[in-house]
Coordinates of C-alpha atoms in Angstrom, one line a residue:
M165 CA -38.1 30.8 -6.6
I166 CA -36.5 27.6 -5.2
R167 CA -38.8 25.4 -6.6
R168 CA -38.5 27.0 -10.1
T169 CA -34.7 27.0 -9.7
S170 CA -34.7 23.3 -8.8
F171 CA -36.9 22.7 -11.6
I172 CA -34.9 24.5 -14.1
T173 CA -31.7 22.7 -12.7
A174 CA -33.2 19.4 -13.1
A175 CA -34.4 20.2 -16.5
L176 CA -30.9 21.4 -17.8
L177 CA -29.2 18.2 -16.3
A178 CA -31.7 16.1 -18.2
L179 CA -31.1 18.0 -21.3
A180 CA -27.2 17.8 -20.9
M181 CA -27.3 14.2 -20.4
I182 CA -29.4 13.8 -23.6
L183 CA -27.1 15.9 -25.6
G184 CA -23.9 14.1 -24.2
V185 CA -22.4 16.7 -22.1
F186 CA -22.1 14.3 -19.2
S187 CA -22.2 11.1 -21.5
T188 CA -19.8 8.4 -20.6
D189 CA -18.7 6.2 -23.3
T190 CA -20.3 2.6 -23.2
A191 CA -16.9 0.7 -22.6
S192 CA -16.1 3.0 -19.8
A193 CA -19.1 2.4 -18.2
Q194 CA -18.4 -1.2 -18.3
G195 CA -15.1 -1.0 -16.9
Q196 CA -13.3 -1.6 -20.1
R197 CA -10.7 0.2 -21.9
C198 CA -10.5 -0.3 -25.7
F199 CA -7.6 0.3 -28.3
P200 CA -8.7 0.9 -31.9
E201 CA -5.2 0.0 -33.0
T202 CA -6.1 -3.6 -32.3
N203 CA -9.9 -3.7 -31.8
Q204 CA -9.4 -5.3 -28.2
C205 CA -10.3 -4.1 -24.9
I206 CA -9.0 -4.7 -21.3
S207 CA -11.1 -4.6 -18.0
G208 CA -11.2 -5.8 -14.5
P209 CA -8.0 -6.9 -12.9
I210 CA -6.0 -7.1 -15.9
R211 CA -6.7 -3.4 -16.9
T212 CA -5.9 -2.6 -13.3
Y213 CA -2.5 -4.3 -13.6
W214 CA -1.8 -2.8 -16.8
E215 CA -2.4 0.7 -15.9
K216 CA -0.4 0.6 -12.7
N217 CA 2.6 -1.3 -14.1
G218 CA 3.6 0.6 -17.0
G219 CA 0.8 0.5 -19.6
L220 CA 1.5 0.7 -23.3
P221 CA 5.5 0.9 -23.1
I222 CA 5.9 -2.0 -20.8
F223 CA 2.9 -4.4 -22.1
G224 CA 2.1 -2.9 -25.4
F225 CA -1.6 -3.2 -27.1
P226 CA -3.6 -6.1 -26.2
I227 CA -3.8 -8.5 -29.3
T228 CA -6.7 -10.8 -27.8
D229 CA -9.6 -10.8 -25.6
Q230 CA -9.5 -12.1 -22.1
H231 CA -10.3 -15.9 -22.4
Q232 CA -9.3 -19.3 -20.7
E233 CA -5.8 -21.0 -21.4
T234 CA -3.9 -23.7 -19.9
V235 CA -0.5 -22.5 -18.7
E236 CA 2.0 -24.7 -17.4
G237 CA -0.7 -27.3 -16.2
R238 CA -3.0 -24.7 -14.8
T239 CA -6.2 -23.4 -16.2
L240 CA -6.3 -19.5 -16.1
Q241 CA -7.9 -16.5 -17.4
V242 CA -5.4 -14.7 -19.6
Q243 CA -4.9 -11.8 -21.9
W244 CA -2.2 -11.7 -24.5
F245 CA -0.5 -8.2 -25.3
E246 CA 2.4 -7.4 -27.7
R247 CA 5.0 -7.7 -25.2
D248 CA 3.4 -9.9 -22.4
R249 CA 0.9 -12.4 -21.6
L250 CA -1.2 -11.4 -18.3
E251 CA -2.5 -14.3 -16.4
I252 CA -5.2 -14.0 -13.5
Q253 CA -3.9 -16.7 -10.8
A254 CA -6.4 -18.7 -8.8
D255 CA -6.1 -16.2 -5.7
G256 CA -6.8 -13.3 -8.1
T257 CA -3.6 -12.0 -8.3
V258 CA -2.3 -11.0 -11.9
T259 CA 1.0 -12.2 -13.1
A260 CA 3.1 -11.9 -16.2
G261 CA 3.6 -14.9 -18.1
R262 CA 7.2 -16.7 -18.5
L263 CA 7.3 -15.8 -22.2
G264 CA 11.1 -15.6 -22.2
V265 CA 11.6 -19.4 -21.4
E266 CA 8.6 -20.3 -23.4
L267 CA 9.9 -18.9 -26.7
L268 CA 13.0 -20.4 -26.2
D269 CA 11.6 -23.9 -25.5
K270 CA 9.5 -23.3 -28.6
Q271 CA 12.8 -22.7 -30.6
G272 CA 14.4 -25.4 -29.3
R273 CA 17.2 -23.4 -27.7
P274 CA 18.6 -24.6 -24.4
W275 CA 18.6 -22.1 -21.4
Q276 CA 19.2 -24.0 -18.3
V277 CA 23.1 -24.2 -18.7
G278 CA 24.6 -21.1 -17.4
S279 CA 27.8 -21.4 -15.8
Q280 CA 28.6 -17.9 -14.2
L281 CA 29.2 -18.9 -10.6
S282 CA 30.0 -15.3 -9.4
P283 CA 29.2 -12.1 -11.1
D284 CA 31.6 -9.8 -12.9
A285 CA 32.5 -6.3 -11.6
G286 CA 29.5 -4.1 -12.2
C287 CA 27.1 -7.0 -12.7
L288 CA 24.5 -8.6 -11.0
G289 CA 24.5 -12.6 -10.3
N290 CA 24.6 -15.4 -8.0
F291 CA 21.3 -16.4 -9.9
P292 CA 20.2 -20.0 -10.0
T293 CA 20.2 -19.9 -13.5
G294 CA 23.8 -19.4 -13.8
Y295 CA 23.8 -16.1 -15.8
Q296 CA 24.4 -12.6 -14.9
V297 CA 23.0 -9.2 -15.8
C298 CA 25.3 -6.1 -16.5
G299 CA 25.5 -2.6 -17.5
T300 CA 22.4 -0.9 -19.0
F301 CA 20.5 -4.3 -18.8
A302 CA 21.2 -4.3 -14.9
K303 CA 20.0 -1.0 -14.5
F304 CA 16.9 -1.5 -16.5
W305 CA 16.1 -4.9 -14.6
Q306 CA 16.6 -3.1 -11.3
N307 CA 14.4 -0.1 -12.1
N308 CA 11.7 -2.1 -13.8
G309 CA 10.5 -4.6 -11.2
G310 CA 13.4 -7.2 -11.1
L311 CA 13.0 -10.7 -10.3
T312 CA 9.1 -10.3 -9.7
R313 CA 8.1 -8.9 -13.0
L314 CA 11.0 -9.7 -15.2
G315 CA 12.4 -13.1 -13.6
Y316 CA 16.0 -14.5 -13.8
P317 CA 18.5 -14.1 -16.9
V318 CA 18.1 -17.1 -18.8
T319 CA 20.7 -16.3 -21.4
A320 CA 24.0 -14.2 -21.6
E321 CA 23.8 -10.9 -24.0
I322 CA 23.8 -12.3 -27.4
Q323 CA 23.6 -10.8 -30.8
E324 CA 20.1 -11.4 -32.7
T325 CA 18.5 -10.4 -35.7
I326 CA 14.9 -8.8 -35.1
E327 CA 13.0 -7.6 -37.9
G328 CA 16.0 -7.5 -40.1
Q329 CA 18.3 -5.6 -37.9
I330 CA 20.9 -6.8 -35.3
Y331 CA 20.6 -6.1 -31.7
T332 CA 22.2 -7.0 -28.4
V333 CA 19.4 -8.9 -26.3
Q334 CA 19.3 -10.8 -23.2
Y335 CA 16.3 -13.1 -22.3
F336 CA 14.8 -13.3 -19.0
E337 CA 12.2 -15.7 -17.8
R338 CA 9.4 -13.2 -18.6
R339 CA 10.9 -10.7 -21.2
R340 CA 13.7 -10.0 -23.7
F341 CA 15.6 -6.9 -23.2
E342 CA 16.8 -5.3 -26.4
L343 CA 19.3 -2.6 -26.8
H344 CA 18.3 0.0 -29.4
G345 CA 20.7 2.9 -29.7
G346 CA 21.6 2.6 -25.9
Q347 CA 17.8 2.4 -24.8
V348 CA 16.6 -0.6 -23.5
L349 CA 13.3 -1.8 -25.0
L350 CA 11.1 -5.0 -24.4
G351 CA 10.8 -7.1 -27.2
L352 CA 7.3 -8.3 -28.6
L353 CA 7.3 -11.5 -27.1
G354 CA 3.6 -11.7 -26.7
R355 CA 2.9 -11.4 -30.2
E356 CA 6.1 -13.9 -31.1
V357 CA 5.1 -16.3 -28.7
H358 CA 1.3 -16.1 -29.5
D359 CA 1.7 -16.3 -33.4
F360 CA 4.7 -18.8 -33.1
A361 CA 4.9 -21.5 -36.0
P362 CA 7.1 -24.4 -35.6
P363 CA 9.7 -24.6 -38.1
A364 CA 8.9 -27.1 -40.9
D365 CA 10.5 -30.4 -40.4
I366 CA 13.2 -30.4 -43.1
C367 CA 13.6 -34.0 -42.9
T368 CA 10.0 -34.3 -44.7
Q369 CA 11.4 -32.0 -47.5
I370 CA 13.3 -34.4 -49.4
P371 CA 12.9 -35.6 -53.0
A372 CA 11.5 -39.2 -53.6
S373 CA 14.3 -41.5 -54.5
V374 CA 14.2 -43.0 -57.9
N375 CA 14.7 -47.2 -58.0
A376 CA 16.6 -46.5 -54.6
Y377 CA 16.3 -46.6 -50.9
V378 CA 18.4 -44.4 -48.5
E379 CA 18.7 -45.2 -44.6
P380 CA 18.7 -43.0 -42.9
N381 CA 17.4 -40.5 -45.2
C382 CA 18.1 -37.4 -43.1
G383 CA 20.6 -36.8 -40.3
P384 CA 23.3 -34.3 -38.9
G385 CA 26.9 -34.2 -40.2
G386 CA 28.8 -37.3 -39.1
T387 CA 25.9 -39.7 -40.0
V388 CA 26.7 -42.8 -42.1
F389 CA 24.1 -43.0 -45.0
G390 CA 23.4 -46.4 -46.5
A391 CA 21.8 -46.8 -49.9
I392 CA 20.9 -49.4 -52.3
G393 CA 19.4 -49.3 -56.0
G394 CA 17.4 -51.8 -57.8
G395 CA 16.3 -52.9 -61.5
F396 CA 20.0 -53.6 -62.5
A397 CA 20.9 -56.9 -64.5
S398 CA 21.6 -60.0 -62.2
G399 CA 25.3 -59.9 -61.0
E400 CA 26.4 -56.9 -62.7
S401 CA 28.9 -54.6 -61.4
I402 CA 27.3 -50.9 -60.4
G403 CA 29.4 -47.9 -60.1
F404 CA 28.2 -45.1 -57.6
Y405 CA 28.8 -41.6 -56.7
V406 CA 27.6 -38.9 -54.3
T407 CA 26.5 -35.3 -55.6
A408 CA 26.6 -32.7 -53.0
P409 CA 24.0 -29.7 -52.4
D410 CA 26.6 -27.5 -54.6
Q411 CA 26.6 -30.0 -57.5
S412 CA 30.1 -31.1 -56.8
V413 CA 30.6 -34.8 -57.4
I414 CA 32.2 -37.1 -54.6
G415 CA 33.3 -40.0 -56.7
T416 CA 34.9 -43.4 -55.6
P417 CA 36.5 -46.2 -57.8
D418 CA 34.6 -48.5 -55.6
Q419 CA 31.8 -50.9 -57.1
V420 CA 28.9 -52.8 -55.9
K421 CA 27.5 -56.1 -57.5
A422 CA 23.9 -56.9 -58.0
D423 CA 22.2 -59.7 -56.6
K424 CA 20.0 -62.3 -58.8
D425 CA 17.2 -59.7 -58.3
G426 CA 18.9 -57.0 -59.5
I427 CA 19.3 -55.3 -56.3
S428 CA 22.8 -53.5 -55.6
G429 CA 24.9 -54.2 -52.5
V430 CA 25.0 -51.3 -50.0
A431 CA 26.9 -48.2 -50.7
A432 CA 27.9 -46.2 -47.8
F433 CA 28.3 -42.5 -47.6
Y434 CA 30.5 -41.2 -44.3
S435 CA 29.6 -37.8 -43.7
S436 CA 31.7 -35.5 -41.5
V437 CA 30.5 -33.1 -38.8
N438 CA 31.5 -30.5 -41.3
S439 CA 29.6 -31.8 -44.3
A440 CA 27.6 -28.9 -45.8
P441 CA 23.9 -29.2 -44.8
G442 CA 21.5 -29.9 -47.9
I443 CA 20.2 -32.5 -50.1
Y444 CA 22.6 -34.8 -51.4
A445 CA 22.0 -37.6 -54.3
I446 CA 23.8 -41.0 -54.3
S447 CA 23.6 -42.3 -57.9
F448 CA 24.0 -45.8 -59.2
E449 CA 24.6 -46.9 -62.6
G450 CA 25.1 -50.2 -64.1
V451 CA 28.5 -51.0 -65.9
K452 CA 26.6 -53.1 -68.6
S453 CA 23.1 -52.2 -68.6
H454 CA 23.6 -48.4 -67.9
H455 CA 20.5 -48.5 -65.7
K456 CA 20.4 -45.9 -63.3
A457 CA 19.0 -45.5 -59.7
I458 CA 19.2 -42.3 -57.3
G459 CA 18.6 -41.9 -53.8
Y460 CA 18.2 -38.8 -52.1
F461 CA 19.1 -37.7 -48.7
R462 CA 19.5 -34.8 -46.5
I463 CA 22.4 -33.6 -43.9
K464 CA 20.7 -31.0 -41.6

């Protein structure tokens, strides 16, 4: 009976495994946890860190596989998540990337300029970055890892448009806090930094001048733009005027003279710091020939 029972038990176990009663999915057997939402998996120390430190609400879904990247001069194994980038350091520990400052740097927004020497009442401060953390954000910062996992504050509380909605936010070295109806959520910095595309250089988006040259052809308000036109009759007088982005005309009674080669003298436009940004045109017209030349420039 004992032998028969053992045989039957072994047979049932074998059958159960064949039928999948005790089956383990392949990903789990390999130490992986996979997410159909993004078709990505996590494993090893990154999976352990993700699961022990808040999981989906804190990090979001993985959006890349684990791979090698150079981060702040160090070559590391990393994996990107919707809200974070997890990095395996040389000693095997896992840390969160400094995505708060990375996004600000990519956007060209200075952050090392805080001047809060001592915190206001009810705020946390005395940070080397010169910013403080107050109210709901301060409680969230204290309760969710503080300096180790979130880093120092690197901006004050500011208003920012995210996905078409205006929120109160504050950037930290590693995260962006967002206030959604009284609840603090962590911004999708992993996705934003990973997918970041630098804004197009607007100084390359200027129409080609016609028989004219402007130097510089792009600059901030307060820049002096100089222009010359060509193709005029030798020695003729040339009138000029500037057309602003709203198509208003900035005229002048001044004229310039064409040299023996038909090149005008320099016409200068003194923009102000309050000049509207956009494309401007400086137009030349010969008094006798009625020949025209147009130079384009941008105030950014």
